[in-house]
PDB file of C-alpha atoms in Angstrom:
ATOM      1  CA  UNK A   1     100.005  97.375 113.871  1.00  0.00           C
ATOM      2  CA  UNK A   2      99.754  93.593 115.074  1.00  0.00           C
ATOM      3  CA  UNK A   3      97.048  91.995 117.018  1.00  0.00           C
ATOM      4  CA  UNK A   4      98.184  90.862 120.081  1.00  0.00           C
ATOM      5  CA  UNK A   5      94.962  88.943 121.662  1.00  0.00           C
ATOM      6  CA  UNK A   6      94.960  85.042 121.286  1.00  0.00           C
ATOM      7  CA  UNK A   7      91.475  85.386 122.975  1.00  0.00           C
ATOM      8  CA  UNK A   8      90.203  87.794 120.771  1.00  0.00           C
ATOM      9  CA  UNK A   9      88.593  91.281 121.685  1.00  0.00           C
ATOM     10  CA  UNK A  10      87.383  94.538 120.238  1.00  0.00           C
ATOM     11  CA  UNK A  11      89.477  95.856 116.805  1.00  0.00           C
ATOM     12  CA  UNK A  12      88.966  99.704 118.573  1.00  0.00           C
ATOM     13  CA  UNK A  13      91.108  99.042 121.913  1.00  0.00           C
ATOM     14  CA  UNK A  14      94.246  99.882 121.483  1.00  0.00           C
ATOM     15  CA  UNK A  15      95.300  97.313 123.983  1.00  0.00           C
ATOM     16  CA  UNK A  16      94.645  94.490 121.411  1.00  0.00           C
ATOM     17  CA  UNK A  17      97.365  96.035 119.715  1.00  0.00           C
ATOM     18  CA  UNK A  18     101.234  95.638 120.124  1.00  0.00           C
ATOM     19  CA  UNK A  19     102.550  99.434 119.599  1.00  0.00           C
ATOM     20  CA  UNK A  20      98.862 100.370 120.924  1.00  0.00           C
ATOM     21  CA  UNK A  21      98.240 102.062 117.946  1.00  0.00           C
ATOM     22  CA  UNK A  22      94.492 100.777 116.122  1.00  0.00           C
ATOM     23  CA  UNK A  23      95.028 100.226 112.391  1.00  0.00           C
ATOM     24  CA  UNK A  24      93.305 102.590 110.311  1.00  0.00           C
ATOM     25  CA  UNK A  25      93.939 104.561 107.311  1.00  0.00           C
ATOM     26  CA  UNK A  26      95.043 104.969 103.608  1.00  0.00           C
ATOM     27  CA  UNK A  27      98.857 104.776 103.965  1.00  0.00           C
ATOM     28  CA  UNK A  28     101.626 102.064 104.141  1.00  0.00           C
ATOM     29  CA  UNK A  29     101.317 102.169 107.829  1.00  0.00           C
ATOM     30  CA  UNK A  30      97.408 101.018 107.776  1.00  0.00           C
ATOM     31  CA  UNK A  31      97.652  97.475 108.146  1.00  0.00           C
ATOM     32  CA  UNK A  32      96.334  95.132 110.832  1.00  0.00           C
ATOM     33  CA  UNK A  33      98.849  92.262 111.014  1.00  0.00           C
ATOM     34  CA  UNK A  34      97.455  89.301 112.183  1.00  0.00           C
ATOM     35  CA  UNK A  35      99.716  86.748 113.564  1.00  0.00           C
ATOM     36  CA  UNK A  36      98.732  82.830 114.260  1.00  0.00           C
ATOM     37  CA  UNK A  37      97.822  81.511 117.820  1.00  0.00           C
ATOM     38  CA  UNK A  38      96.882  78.423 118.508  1.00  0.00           C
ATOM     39  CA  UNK A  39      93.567  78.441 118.529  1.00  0.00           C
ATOM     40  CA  UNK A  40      91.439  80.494 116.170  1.00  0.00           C
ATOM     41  CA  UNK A  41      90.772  84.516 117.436  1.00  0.00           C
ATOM     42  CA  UNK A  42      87.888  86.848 117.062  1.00  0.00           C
ATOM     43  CA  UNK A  43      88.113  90.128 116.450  1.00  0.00           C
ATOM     44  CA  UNK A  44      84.427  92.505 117.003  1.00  0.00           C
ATOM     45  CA  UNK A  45      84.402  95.716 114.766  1.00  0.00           C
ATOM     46  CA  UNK A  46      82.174  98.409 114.759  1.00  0.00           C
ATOM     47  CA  UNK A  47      81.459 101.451 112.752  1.00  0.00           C
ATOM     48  CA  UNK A  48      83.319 102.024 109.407  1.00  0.00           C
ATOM     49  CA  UNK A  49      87.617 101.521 109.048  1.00  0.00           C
ATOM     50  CA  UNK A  50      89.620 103.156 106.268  1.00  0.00           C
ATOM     51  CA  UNK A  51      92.622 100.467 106.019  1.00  0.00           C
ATOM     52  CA  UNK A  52      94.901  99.342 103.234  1.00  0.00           C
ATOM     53  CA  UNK A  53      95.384  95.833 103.951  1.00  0.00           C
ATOM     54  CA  UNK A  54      94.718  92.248 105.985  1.00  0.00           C
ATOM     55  CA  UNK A  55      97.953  90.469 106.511  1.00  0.00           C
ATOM     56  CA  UNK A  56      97.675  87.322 107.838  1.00  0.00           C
ATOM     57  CA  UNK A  57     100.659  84.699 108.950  1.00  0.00           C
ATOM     58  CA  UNK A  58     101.109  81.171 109.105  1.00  0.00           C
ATOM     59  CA  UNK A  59      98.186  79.145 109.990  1.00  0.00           C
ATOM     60  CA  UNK A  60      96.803  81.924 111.721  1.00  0.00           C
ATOM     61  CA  UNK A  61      92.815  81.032 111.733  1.00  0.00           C
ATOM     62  CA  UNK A  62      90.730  85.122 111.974  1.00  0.00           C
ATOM     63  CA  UNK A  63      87.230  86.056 112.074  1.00  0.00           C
ATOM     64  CA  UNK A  64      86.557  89.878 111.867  1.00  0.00           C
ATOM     65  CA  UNK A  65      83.115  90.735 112.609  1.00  0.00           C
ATOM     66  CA  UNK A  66      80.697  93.444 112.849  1.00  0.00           C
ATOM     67  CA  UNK A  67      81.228  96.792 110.818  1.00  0.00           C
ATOM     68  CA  UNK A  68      82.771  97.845 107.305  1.00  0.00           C
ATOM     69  CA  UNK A  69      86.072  97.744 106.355  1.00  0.00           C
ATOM     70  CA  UNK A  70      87.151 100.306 103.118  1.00  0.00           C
ATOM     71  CA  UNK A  71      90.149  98.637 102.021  1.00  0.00           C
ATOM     72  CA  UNK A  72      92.381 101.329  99.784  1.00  0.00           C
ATOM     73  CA  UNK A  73      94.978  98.852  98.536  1.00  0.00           C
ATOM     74  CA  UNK A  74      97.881 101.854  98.712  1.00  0.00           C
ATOM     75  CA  UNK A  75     101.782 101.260  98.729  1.00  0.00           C
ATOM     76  CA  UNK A  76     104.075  99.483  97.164  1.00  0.00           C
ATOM     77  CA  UNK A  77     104.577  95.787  97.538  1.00  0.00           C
ATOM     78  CA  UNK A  78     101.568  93.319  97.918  1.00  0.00           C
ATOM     79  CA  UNK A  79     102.232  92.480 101.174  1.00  0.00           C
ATOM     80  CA  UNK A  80     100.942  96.095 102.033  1.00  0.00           C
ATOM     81  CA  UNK A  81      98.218  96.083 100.088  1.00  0.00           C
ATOM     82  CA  UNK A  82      94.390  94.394  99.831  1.00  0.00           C
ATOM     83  CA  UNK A  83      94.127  91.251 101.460  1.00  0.00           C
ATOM     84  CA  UNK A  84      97.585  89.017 101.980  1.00  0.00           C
ATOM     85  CA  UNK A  85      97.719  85.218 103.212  1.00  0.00           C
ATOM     86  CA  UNK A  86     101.290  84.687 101.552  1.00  0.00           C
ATOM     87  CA  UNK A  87     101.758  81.227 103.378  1.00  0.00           C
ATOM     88  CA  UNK A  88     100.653  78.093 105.122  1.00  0.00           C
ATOM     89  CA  UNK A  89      96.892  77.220 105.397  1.00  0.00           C
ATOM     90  CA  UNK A  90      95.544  80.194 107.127  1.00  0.00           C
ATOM     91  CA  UNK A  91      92.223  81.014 107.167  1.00  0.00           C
ATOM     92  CA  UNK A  92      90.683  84.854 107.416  1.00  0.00           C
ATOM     93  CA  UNK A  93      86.976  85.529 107.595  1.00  0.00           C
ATOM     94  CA  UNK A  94      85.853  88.948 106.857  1.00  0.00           C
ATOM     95  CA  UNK A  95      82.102  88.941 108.433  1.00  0.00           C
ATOM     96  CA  UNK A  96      81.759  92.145 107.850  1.00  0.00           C
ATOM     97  CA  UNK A  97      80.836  94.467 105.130  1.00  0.00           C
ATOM     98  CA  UNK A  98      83.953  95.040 102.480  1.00  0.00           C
ATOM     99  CA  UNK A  99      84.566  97.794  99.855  1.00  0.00           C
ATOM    100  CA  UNK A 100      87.706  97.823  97.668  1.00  0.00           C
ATOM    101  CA  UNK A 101      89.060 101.221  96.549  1.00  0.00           C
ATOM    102  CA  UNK A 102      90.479 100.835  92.514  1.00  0.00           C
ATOM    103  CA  UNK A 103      93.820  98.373  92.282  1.00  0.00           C
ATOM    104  CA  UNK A 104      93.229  96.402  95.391  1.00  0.00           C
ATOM    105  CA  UNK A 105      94.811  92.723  95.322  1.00  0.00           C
ATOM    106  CA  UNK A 106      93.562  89.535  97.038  1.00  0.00           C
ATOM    107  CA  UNK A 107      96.426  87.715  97.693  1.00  0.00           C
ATOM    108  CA  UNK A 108      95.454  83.934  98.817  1.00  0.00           C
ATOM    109  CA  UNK A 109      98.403  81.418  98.762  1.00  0.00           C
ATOM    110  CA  UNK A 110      97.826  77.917  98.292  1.00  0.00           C
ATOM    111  CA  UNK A 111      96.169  76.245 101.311  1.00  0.00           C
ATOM    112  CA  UNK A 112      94.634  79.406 102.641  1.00  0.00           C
ATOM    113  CA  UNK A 113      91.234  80.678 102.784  1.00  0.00           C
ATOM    114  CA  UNK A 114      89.842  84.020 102.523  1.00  0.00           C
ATOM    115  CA  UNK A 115      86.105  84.118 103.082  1.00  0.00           C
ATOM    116  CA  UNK A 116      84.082  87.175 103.287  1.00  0.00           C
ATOM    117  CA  UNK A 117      80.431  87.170 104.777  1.00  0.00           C
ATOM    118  CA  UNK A 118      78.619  90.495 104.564  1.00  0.00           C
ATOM    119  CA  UNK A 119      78.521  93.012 101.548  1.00  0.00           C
ATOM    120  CA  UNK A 120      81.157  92.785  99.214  1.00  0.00           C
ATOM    121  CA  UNK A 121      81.831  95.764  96.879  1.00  0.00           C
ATOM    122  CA  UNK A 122      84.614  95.014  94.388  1.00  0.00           C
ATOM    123  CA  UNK A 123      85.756  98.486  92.533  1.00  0.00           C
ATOM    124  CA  UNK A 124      87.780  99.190  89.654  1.00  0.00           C
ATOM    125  CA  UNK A 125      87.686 100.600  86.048  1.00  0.00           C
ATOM    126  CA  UNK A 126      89.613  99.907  83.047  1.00  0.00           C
ATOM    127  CA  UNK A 127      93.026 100.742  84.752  1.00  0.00           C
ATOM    128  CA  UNK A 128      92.366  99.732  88.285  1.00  0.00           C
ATOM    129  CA  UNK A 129      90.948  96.825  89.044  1.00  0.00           C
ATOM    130  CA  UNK A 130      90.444  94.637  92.262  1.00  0.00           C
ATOM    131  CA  UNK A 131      92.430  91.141  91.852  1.00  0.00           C
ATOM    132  CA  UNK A 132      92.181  88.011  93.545  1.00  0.00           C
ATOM    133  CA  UNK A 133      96.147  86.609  93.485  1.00  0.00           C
ATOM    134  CA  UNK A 134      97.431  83.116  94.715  1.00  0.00           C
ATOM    135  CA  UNK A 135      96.295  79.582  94.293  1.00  0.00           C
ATOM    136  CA  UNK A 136      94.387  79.685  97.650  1.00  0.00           C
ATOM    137  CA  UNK A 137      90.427  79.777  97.714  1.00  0.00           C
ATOM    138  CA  UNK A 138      87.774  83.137  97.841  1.00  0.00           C
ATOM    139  CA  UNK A 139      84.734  81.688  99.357  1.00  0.00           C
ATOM    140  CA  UNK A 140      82.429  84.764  98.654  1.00  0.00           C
ATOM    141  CA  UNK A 141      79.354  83.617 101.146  1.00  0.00           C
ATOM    142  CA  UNK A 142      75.973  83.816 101.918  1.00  0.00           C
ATOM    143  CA  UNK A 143      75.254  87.706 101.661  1.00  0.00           C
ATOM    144  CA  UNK A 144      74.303  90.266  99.269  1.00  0.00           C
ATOM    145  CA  UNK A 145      77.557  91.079  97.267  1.00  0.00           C
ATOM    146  CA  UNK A 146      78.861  92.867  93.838  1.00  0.00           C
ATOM    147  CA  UNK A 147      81.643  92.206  92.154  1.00  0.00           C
ATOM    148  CA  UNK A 148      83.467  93.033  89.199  1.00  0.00           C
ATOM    149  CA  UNK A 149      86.757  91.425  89.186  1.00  0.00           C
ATOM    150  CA  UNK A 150      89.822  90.147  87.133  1.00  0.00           C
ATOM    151  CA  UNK A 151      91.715  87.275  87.433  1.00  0.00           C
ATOM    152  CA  UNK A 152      95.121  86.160  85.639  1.00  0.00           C
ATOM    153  CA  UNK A 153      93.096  82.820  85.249  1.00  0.00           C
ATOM    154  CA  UNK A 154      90.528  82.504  84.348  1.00  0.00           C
ATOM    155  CA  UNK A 155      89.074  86.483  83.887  1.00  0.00           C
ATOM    156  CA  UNK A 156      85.902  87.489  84.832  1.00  0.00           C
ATOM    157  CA  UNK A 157      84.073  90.573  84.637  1.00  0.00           C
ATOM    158  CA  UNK A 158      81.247  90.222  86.622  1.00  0.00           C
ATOM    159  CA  UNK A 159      79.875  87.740  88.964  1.00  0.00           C
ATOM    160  CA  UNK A 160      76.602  88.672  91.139  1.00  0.00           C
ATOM    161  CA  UNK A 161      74.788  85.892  93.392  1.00  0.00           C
ATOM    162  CA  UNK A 162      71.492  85.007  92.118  1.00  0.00           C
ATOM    163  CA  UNK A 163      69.881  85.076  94.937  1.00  0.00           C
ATOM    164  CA  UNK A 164      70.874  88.196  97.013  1.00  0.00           C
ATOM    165  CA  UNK A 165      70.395  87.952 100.737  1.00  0.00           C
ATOM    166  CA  UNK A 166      69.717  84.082 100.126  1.00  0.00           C
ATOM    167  CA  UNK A 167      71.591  81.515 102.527  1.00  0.00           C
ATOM    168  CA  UNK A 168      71.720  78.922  99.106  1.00  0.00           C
ATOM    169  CA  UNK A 169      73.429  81.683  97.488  1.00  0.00           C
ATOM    170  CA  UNK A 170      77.574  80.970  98.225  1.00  0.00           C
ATOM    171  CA  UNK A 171      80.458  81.563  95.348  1.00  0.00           C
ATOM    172  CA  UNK A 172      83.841  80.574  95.362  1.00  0.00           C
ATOM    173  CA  UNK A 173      86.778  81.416  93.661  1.00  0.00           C
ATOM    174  CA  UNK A 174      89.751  78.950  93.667  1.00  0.00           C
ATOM    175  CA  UNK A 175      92.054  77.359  91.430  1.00  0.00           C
ATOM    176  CA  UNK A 176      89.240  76.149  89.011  1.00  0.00           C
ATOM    177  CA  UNK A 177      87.412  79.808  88.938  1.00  0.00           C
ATOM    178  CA  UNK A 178      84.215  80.799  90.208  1.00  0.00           C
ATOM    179  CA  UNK A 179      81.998  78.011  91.305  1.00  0.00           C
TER     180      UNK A 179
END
């Protein structure tokens, strides 16, 4: 469904929601559009959501916090799938906790931002791994976190913060790699 707040509110009413219906789930229909206001919106989440992608427009600027998200990754066509910031210089901020499920993509265009602030788990075996897409930036930030993670370019197999739990601990992945 879409959000439908430009003030924000809680991701479990269904009156934040445009058909009323709260995203969650494992199938093509378990995505939480988010659409760009004009000033940026924060969403509160609690408890644990099964959902198989972000989609954010435009310059849309999101912070979604509180909770875990399980993000499956189903479907067919990125745009349904993972994470997906196809355009403009949008910004989403998962400050939350964030598990992938196998072959989940995280699609950042150029200009946009994906940031995620709580416990990242990144799954995936030979065949199914999770992939960050698009010439945008993955600022990975300031929380425990494991990864293990491909890229077209460059590839890495595992990245882990030094410093777990440690504010000086921050990663990013953008055009240059991890940093």
């Amino acid at each position: 469904d879409t959000w439908n707040q430009a003030a924000g509110g809680a991701w479990g009413d269904d009156a934040n929601w445009k058909n009323k219906t709260v995203p969650g789930g494992k199938t093509d229909a378990d995505v939480a559009y988010l659409p760009a206001f004009p000033a940026p919106v924060t969403i509160t989440h609690t408890g644990t959501t099964d959902l198989n992608a972000f989609s954010l427009a435009g310059n849309g600027i999101y912070t979604v916090s509180g909770g875990a998200f399980n993000l499956y990754g189903a479907g067919n066509g990125d745009q349904k799938r993972g994470v997906w910031i196809p355009a403009g210089k949008g910004t989403l901020t998962l400050a939350c906790d964030v598990t992938t499920k196998g072959n989940v993509p995280l699609f950042v265009n150029a200009g946009a931002t994906l940031k995620t602030d709580g416990t990242v788990q990144l799954s995936g075996n030979v065949n199914s791994w999770t992939v960050k897409k698009g010439a945008g930036t993955w600022a990975i930030g300031e929380r425990s976190y494991s990864t293990r993670t491909t890229s077209a370019s460059p590839r890495a197999s595992s990245t882990s913060c030094p410093a777990p739990r440690s504010r000086a601990c921050r990663l990013t992945y953008g055009p240059r790699g991890w940093r």
